[in-house]
Tab-separated table of C-alpha atoms and ligand atoms in Angstrom:
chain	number	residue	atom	x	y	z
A	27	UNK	CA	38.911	-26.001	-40.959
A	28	UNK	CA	36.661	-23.313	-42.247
A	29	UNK	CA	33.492	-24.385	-41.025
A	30	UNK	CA	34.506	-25.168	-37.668
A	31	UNK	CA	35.704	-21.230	-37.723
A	32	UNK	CA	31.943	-20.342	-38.797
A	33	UNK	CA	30.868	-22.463	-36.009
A	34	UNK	CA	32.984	-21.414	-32.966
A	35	UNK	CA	31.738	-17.572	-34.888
A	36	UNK	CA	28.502	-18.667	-34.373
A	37	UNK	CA	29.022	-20.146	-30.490
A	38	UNK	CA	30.694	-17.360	-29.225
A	39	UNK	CA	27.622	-15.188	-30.330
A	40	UNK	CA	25.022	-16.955	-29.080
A	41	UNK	CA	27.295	-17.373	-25.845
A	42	UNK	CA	27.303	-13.213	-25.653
A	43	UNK	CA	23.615	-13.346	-26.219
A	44	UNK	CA	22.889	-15.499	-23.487
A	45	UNK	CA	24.664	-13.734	-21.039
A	46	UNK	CA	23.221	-10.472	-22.177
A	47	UNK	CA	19.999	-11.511	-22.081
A	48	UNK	CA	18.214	-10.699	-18.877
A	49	UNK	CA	14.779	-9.337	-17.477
A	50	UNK	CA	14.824	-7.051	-20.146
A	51	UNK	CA	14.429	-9.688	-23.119
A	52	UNK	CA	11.960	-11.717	-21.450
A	53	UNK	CA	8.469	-11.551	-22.202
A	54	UNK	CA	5.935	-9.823	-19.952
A	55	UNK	CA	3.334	-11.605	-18.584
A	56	UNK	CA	0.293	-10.213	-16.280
A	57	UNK	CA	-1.409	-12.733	-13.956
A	58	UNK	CA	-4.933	-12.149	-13.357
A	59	UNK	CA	-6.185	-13.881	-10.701
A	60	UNK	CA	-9.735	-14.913	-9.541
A	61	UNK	CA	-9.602	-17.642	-6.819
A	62	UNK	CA	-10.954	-21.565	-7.487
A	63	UNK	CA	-8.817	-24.823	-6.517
A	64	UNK	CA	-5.711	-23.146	-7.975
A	65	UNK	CA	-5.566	-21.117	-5.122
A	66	UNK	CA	-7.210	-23.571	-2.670
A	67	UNK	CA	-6.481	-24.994	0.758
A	68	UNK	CA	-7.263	-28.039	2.742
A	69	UNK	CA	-5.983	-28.569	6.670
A	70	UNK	CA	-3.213	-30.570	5.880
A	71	UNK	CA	-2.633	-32.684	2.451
A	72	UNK	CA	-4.015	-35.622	3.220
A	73	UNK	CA	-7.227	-33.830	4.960
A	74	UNK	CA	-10.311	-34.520	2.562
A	75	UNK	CA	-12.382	-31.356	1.729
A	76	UNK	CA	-10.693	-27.782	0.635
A	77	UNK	CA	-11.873	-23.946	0.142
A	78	UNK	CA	-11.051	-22.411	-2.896
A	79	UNK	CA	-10.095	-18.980	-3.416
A	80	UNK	CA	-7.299	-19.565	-0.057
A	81	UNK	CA	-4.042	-18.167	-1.811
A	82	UNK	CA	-3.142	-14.904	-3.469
A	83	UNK	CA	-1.568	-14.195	-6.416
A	84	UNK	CA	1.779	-14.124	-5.053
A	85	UNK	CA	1.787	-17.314	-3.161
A	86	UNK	CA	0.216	-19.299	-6.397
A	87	UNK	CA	3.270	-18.043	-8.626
A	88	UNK	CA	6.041	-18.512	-5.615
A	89	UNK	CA	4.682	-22.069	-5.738
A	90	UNK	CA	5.879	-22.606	-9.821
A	91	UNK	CA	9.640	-23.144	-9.911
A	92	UNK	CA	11.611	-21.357	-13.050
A	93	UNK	CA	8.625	-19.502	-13.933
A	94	UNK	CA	11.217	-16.063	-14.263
A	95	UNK	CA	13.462	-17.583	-16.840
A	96	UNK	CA	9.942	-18.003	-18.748
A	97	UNK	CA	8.806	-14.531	-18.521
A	98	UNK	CA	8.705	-11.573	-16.388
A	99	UNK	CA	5.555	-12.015	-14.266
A	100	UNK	CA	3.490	-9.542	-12.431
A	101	UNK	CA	0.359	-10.474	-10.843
A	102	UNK	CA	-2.738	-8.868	-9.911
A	103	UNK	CA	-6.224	-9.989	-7.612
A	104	UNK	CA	-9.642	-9.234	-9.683
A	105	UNK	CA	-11.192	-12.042	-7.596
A	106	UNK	CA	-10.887	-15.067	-4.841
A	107	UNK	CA	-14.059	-17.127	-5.161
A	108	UNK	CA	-14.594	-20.708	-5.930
A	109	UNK	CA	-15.829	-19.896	-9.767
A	110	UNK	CA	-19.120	-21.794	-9.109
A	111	UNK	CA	-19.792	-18.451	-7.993
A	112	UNK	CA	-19.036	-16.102	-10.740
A	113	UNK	CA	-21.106	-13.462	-12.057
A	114	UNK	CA	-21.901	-11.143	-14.862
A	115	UNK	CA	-20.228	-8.041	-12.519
A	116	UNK	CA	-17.078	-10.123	-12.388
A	117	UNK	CA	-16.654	-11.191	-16.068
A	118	UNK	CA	-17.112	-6.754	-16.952
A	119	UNK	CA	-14.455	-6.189	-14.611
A	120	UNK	CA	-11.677	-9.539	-15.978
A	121	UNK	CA	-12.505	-8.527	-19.921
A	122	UNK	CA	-12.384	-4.685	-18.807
A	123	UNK	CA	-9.117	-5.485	-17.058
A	124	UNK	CA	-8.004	-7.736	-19.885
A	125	UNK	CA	-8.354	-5.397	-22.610
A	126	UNK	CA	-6.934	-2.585	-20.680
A	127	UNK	CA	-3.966	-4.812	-19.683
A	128	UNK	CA	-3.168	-6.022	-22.704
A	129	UNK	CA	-3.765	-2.354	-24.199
A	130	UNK	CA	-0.619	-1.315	-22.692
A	131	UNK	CA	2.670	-1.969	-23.675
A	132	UNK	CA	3.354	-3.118	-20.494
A	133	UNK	CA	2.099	-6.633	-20.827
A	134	UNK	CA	2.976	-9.514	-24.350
A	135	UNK	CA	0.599	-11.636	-22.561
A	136	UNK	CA	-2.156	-12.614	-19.773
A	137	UNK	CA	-2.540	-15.726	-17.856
A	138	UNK	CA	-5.798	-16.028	-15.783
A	139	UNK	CA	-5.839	-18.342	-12.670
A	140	UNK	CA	-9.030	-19.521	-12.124
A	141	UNK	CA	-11.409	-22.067	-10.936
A	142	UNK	CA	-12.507	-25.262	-13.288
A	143	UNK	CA	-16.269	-25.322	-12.820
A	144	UNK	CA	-16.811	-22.092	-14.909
A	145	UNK	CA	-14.031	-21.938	-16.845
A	146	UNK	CA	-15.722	-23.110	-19.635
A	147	UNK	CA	-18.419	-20.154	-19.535
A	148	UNK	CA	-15.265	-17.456	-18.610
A	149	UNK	CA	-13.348	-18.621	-21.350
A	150	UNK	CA	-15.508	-18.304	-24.065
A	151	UNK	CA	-17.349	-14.999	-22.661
A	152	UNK	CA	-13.358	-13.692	-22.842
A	153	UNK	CA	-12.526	-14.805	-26.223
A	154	UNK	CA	-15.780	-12.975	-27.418
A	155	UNK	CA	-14.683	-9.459	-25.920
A	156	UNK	CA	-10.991	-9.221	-25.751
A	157	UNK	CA	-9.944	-6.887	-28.037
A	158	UNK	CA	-6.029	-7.643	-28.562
A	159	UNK	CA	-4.676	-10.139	-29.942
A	160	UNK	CA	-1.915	-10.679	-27.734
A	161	UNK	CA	-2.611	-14.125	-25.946
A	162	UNK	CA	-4.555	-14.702	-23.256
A	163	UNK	CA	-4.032	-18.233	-21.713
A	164	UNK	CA	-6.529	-19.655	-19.053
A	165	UNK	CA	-5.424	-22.027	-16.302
A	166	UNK	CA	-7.253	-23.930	-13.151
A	167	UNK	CA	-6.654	-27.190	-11.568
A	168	UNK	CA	-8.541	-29.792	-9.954
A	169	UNK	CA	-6.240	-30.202	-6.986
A	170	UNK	CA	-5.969	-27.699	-4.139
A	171	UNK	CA	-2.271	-26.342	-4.116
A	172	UNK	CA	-1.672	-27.983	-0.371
A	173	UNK	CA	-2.587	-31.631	-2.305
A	174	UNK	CA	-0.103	-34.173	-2.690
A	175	UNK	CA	0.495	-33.789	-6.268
A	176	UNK	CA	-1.232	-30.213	-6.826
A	177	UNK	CA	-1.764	-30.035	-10.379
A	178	UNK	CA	-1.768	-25.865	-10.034
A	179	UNK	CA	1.823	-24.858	-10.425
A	180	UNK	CA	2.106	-27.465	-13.374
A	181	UNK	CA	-0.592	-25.625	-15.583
A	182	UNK	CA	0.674	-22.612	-14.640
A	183	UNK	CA	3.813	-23.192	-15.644
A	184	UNK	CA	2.649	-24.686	-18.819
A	185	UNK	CA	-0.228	-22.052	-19.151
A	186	UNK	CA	3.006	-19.342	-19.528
A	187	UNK	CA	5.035	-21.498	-21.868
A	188	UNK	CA	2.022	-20.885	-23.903
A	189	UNK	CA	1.293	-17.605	-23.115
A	190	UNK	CA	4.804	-16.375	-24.331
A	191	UNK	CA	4.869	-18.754	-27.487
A	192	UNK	CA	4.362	-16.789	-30.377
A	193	UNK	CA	1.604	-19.019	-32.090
A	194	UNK	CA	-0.340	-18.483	-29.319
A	195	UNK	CA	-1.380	-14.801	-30.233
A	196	UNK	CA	-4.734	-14.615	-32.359
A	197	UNK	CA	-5.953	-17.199	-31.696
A	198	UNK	CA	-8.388	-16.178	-28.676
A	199	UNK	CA	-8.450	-16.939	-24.976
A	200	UNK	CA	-6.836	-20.510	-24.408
A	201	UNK	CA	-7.673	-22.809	-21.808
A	202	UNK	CA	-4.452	-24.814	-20.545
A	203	UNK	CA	-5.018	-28.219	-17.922
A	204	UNK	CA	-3.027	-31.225	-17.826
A	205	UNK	CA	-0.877	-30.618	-20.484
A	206	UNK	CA	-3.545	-29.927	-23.352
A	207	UNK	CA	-4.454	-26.778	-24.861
A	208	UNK	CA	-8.067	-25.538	-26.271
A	209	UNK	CA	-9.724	-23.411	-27.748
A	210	UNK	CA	-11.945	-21.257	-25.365
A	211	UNK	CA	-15.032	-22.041	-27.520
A	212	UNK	CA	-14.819	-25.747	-27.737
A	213	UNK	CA	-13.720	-26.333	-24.036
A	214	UNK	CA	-15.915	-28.448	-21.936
A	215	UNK	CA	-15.549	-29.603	-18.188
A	216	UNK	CA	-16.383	-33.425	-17.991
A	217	UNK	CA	-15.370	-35.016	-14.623
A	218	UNK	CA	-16.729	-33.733	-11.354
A	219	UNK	CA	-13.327	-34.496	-9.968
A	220	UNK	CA	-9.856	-36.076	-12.083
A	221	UNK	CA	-6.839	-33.821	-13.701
A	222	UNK	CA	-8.265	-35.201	-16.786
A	223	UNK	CA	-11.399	-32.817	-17.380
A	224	UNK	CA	-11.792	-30.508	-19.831
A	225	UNK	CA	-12.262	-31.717	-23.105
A	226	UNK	CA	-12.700	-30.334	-26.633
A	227	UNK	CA	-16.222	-31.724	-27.827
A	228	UNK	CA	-16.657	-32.460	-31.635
A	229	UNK	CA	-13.396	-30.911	-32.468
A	230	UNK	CA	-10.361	-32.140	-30.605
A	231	UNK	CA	-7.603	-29.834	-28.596
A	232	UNK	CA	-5.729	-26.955	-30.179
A	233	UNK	CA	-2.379	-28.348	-29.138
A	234	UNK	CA	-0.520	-29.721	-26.376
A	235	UNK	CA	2.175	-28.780	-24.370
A	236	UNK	CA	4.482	-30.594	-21.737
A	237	UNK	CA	6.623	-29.024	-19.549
A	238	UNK	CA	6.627	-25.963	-21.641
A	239	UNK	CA	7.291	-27.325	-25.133
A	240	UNK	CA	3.776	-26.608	-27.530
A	241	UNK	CA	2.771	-28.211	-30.227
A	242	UNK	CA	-0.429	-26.894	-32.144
A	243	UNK	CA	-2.945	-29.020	-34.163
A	244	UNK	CA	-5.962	-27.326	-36.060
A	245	UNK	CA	-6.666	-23.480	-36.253
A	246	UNK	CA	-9.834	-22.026	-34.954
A	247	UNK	CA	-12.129	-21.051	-37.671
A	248	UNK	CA	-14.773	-18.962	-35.812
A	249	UNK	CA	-14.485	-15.263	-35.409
A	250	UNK	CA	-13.148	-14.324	-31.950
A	251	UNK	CA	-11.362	-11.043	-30.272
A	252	UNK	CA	-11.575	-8.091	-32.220
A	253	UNK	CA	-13.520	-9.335	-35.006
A	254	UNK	CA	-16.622	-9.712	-33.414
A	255	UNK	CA	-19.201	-6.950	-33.192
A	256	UNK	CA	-19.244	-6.866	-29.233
A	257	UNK	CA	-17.929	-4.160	-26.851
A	258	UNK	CA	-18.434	-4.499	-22.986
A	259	UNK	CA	-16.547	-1.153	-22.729
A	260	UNK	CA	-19.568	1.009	-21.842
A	261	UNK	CA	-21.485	-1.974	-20.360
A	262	UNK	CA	-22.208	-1.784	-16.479
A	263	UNK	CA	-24.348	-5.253	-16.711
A	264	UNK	CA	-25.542	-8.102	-19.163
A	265	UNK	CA	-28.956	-9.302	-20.015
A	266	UNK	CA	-30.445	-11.871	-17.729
A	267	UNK	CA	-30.110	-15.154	-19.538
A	268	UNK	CA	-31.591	-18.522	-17.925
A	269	UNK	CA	-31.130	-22.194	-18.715
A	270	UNK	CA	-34.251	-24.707	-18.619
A	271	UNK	CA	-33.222	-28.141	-18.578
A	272	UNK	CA	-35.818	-30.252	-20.127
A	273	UNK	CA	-36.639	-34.092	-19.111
A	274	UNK	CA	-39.817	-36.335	-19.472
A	275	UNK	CA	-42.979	-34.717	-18.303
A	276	UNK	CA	-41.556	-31.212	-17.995
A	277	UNK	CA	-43.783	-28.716	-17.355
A	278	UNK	CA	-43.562	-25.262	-18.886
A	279	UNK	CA	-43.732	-23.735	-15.217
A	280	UNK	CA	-40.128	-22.893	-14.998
A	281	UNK	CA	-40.090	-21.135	-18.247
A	282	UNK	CA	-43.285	-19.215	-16.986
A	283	UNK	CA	-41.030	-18.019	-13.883
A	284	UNK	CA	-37.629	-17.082	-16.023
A	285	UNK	CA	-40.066	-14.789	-17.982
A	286	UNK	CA	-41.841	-13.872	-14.957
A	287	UNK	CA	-38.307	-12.983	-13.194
A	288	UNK	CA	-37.245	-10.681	-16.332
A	289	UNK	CA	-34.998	-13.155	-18.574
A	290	UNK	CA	-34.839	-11.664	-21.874
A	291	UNK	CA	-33.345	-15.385	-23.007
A	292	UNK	CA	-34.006	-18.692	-22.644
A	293	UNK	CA	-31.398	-21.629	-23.252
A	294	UNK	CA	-32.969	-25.015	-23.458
A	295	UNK	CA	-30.736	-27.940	-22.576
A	296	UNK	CA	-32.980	-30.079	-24.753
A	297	UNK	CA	-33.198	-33.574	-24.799
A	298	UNK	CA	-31.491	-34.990	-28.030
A	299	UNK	CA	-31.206	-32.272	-30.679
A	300	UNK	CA	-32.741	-29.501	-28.933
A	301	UNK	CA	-36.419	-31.256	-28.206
A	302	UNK	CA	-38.738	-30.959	-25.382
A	303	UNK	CA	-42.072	-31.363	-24.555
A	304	UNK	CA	-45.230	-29.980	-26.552
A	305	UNK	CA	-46.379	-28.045	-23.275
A	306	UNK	CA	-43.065	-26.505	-23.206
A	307	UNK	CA	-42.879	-26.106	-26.850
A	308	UNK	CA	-45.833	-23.891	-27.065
A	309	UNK	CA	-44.860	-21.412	-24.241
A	310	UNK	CA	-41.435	-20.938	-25.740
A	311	UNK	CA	-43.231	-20.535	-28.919
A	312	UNK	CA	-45.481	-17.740	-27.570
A	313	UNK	CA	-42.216	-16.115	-25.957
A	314	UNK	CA	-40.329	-16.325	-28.923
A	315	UNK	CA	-43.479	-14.304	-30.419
A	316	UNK	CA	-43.407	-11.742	-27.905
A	317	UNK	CA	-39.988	-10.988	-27.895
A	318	UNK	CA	-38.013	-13.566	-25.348
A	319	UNK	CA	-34.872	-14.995	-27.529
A	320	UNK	CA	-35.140	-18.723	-27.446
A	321	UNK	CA	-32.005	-20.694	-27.789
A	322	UNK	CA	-32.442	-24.918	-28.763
A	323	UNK	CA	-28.915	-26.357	-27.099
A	324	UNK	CA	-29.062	-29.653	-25.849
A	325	UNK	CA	-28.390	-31.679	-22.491
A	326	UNK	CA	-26.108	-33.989	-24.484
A	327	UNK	CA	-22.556	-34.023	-24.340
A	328	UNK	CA	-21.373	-34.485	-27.712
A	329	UNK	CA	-23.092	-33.469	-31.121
A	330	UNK	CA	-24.870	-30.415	-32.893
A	331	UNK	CA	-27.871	-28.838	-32.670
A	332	UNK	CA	-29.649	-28.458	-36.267
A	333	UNK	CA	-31.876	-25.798	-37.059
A	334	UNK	CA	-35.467	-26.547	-38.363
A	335	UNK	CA	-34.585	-30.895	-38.118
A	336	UNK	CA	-37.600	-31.696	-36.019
A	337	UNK	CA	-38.770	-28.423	-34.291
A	338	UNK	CA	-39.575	-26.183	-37.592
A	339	UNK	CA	-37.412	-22.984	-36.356
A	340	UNK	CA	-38.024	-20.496	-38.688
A	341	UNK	CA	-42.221	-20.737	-37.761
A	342	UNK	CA	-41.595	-20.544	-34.225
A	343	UNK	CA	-38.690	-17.602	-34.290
A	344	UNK	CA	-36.470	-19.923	-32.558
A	345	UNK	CA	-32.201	-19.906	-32.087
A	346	UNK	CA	-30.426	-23.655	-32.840
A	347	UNK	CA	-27.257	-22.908	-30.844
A	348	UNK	CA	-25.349	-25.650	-33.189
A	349	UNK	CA	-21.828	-26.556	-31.347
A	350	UNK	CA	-22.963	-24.857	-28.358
A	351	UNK	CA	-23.490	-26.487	-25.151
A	352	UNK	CA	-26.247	-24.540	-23.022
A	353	UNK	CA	-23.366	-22.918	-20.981
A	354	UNK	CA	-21.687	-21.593	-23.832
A	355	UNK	CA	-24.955	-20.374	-25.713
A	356	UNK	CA	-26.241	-18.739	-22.713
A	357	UNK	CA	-22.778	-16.583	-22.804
A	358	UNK	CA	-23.358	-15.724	-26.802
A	359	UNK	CA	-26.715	-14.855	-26.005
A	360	UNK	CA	-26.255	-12.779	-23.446
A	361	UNK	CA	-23.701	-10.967	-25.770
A	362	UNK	CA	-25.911	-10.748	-28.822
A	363	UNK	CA	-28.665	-9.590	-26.357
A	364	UNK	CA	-26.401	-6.072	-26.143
A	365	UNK	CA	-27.143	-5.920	-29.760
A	366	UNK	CA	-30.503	-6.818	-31.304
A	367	UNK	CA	-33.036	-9.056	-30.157
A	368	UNK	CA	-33.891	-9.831	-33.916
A	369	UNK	CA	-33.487	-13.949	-33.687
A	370	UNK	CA	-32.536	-14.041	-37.700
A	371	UNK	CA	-29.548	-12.012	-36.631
A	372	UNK	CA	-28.602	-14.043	-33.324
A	373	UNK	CA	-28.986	-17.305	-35.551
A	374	UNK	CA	-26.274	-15.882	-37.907
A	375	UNK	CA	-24.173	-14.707	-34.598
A	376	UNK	CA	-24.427	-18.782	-33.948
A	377	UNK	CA	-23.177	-19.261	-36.670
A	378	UNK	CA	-20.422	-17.176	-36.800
A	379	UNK	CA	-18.459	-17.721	-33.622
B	429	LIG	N1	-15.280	-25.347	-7.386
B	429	LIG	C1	-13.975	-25.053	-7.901
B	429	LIG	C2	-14.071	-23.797	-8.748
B	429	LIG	O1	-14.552	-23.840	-9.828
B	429	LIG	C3	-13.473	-26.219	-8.709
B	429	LIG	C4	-12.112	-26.021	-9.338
B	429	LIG	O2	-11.554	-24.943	-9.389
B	429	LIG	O3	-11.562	-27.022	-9.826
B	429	LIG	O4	-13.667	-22.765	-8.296
């Protein structure tokens, strides 16, 4: 008789706090949105062919039923472009906007709409510069929202689920699709075109989550957010940064005309771990003398880049980007470029997140 007393105690209060609980206790959550196939539109859902960047803000989150018992939402436009067309002026303004958002105590959280074929680059660039450690969740989809079966208001609801779970602060800008989450710096996109596309190469996801419930797996051990040594708070641009993919018979032409064109860092998408040809291997050399930072990454999908293994690193004053994909290393390098150009101390920043 006694401890069904306690337990109709017990009831009754929780009871009272449910119906007290309102707006008020809810978790706030800023939407940041910048366009892609979240917010895109074809002629009619069965009509092949879409534009991204078609919906605002408002109509992405009317689309996502229940999202306001999850949290209260406000949303915001920093962009509406597909994201193969994002840009260094872009990213300033999201991680200025980010850090300023989540300065405030207006906001627990942000959740970034925004398109899949960058998101990867975004993400980590993010991660690198936000300065709070309230979470920031990432979301896209690979279905326009007028598809049958839009994928968008799933992740979005699942992207705030995470973004209002308490494990989820510290640990960095997440990316959330189909009903995984990762870590910003291991996230790659791997299909041109299924639900199924980003991936977490070498590693594995940092959880999962479906319909809302999350489950985390392994902790990030890199340094992210506040404790790394970049600021973009005074920056008004970034370092030009190209890619050179190399192949059989390249040529060292194209590395000739990054230089030529003002890149203060070159990312090689080698072939296997970070190789290329001896043409190209001596004009990166003599770059890396005069200055240019020069980053080994590789055109494979899966593996790491190892420092002095075949190339010899340390004579030539090269980078081995490790992990890094040539997407992701051209973001870190363009960071570490507001730094130093010293290559001993960008090899240790490769290192270290
Ligand atoms: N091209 C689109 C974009 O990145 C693809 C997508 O969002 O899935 O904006």
């Amino acid at each position: 008789m006694k401890r069904k007393s306690v337990d109709l105690g017990l009831a009754a209060c929780v009871a009272s706090l449910i119906l007290t609980a309102g707006a008020a206790d809810l978790p706030k959550v800023r939407v940041l949105a910048t366009g892609g196939t979240i917010a895109g539109a074809q002629a009619s859902a069965t009509d092949y062919g879409y534009k991204s960047g078609a919906y605002d803000v408002n109509s992405l989150l009317a689309a996502v039923p229940n999202l306001d018992k999850l949290a209260v939402i406000t949303g915001e436009q920093v962009a509406n472009i597909g994201s193969q067309d994002m840009n260094d002026e872009i990213w300033l303004k999201l991680g200025k906007r980010v850090n300023a958002v989540l300065a405030s105590p207006d906001a627990d959280a942000v959740l970034i709409t925004h398109g899949t074929d960058t998101l990867e680059e975004t993400s980590y660039f993010l991660s690198l510069v936000t300065k709070s450690g309230k979470p920031v969740v990432m979301v896209g989809s690979m279905r326009p929202a007028t598809a049958i079966s839009a994928d968008g208001p799933g992740n979005i609801y699942n992207g705030v689920s995470v973004a209002t779970t308490p494990g989820a602060a510290g640990k960095g800008t997440l990316v959330v699709l189909n009903d995984t989450i990762h870590y910003a710096r291991n996230v790659v996109k791997t299909d041109t075109t299924s639900v199924q596309t980003f991936a977490s190469i070498n590693r594995g996801p940092a959880g999962v989550v479906h319909t809302g419930k999350v489950e985390w797996f392994e902790p990030m051990d890199r340094k992210l957010g506040k404790a790394t040594e970049f600021s973009i708070d005074a920056l008004d641009k970034l370092p030009r940064v190209d890619i050179i993919y190399a192949h059989a018979n390249m040529s060292a032409d194209l590395i000739d005309a990054a230089i030529r064109n003002g890149a203060k860092g070159l990312v090689v998408a080698g072939v296997g771990d970070g190789n290329m040809t001896t043409p190209a291997l001596d004009v990166l050399s003599k770059a890396a003398k005069s200055g240019v930072v020069v980053v080994r990454s590789t055109r494979l999908p899966t593996g790491m880049v190892l420092r002095n293994n075949e190339i010899n690193d340390d004579e030539k004053g090269f980078v081995a980007s490790g992990e890094l994909n040539p997407a992701k290393s051209r973001v870190l390098l363009q960071l570490a470029l507001t730094r130093t150009s010293d290559p001993v101390r960008i090899q240790k920043m490769f290192y270290e997140y």
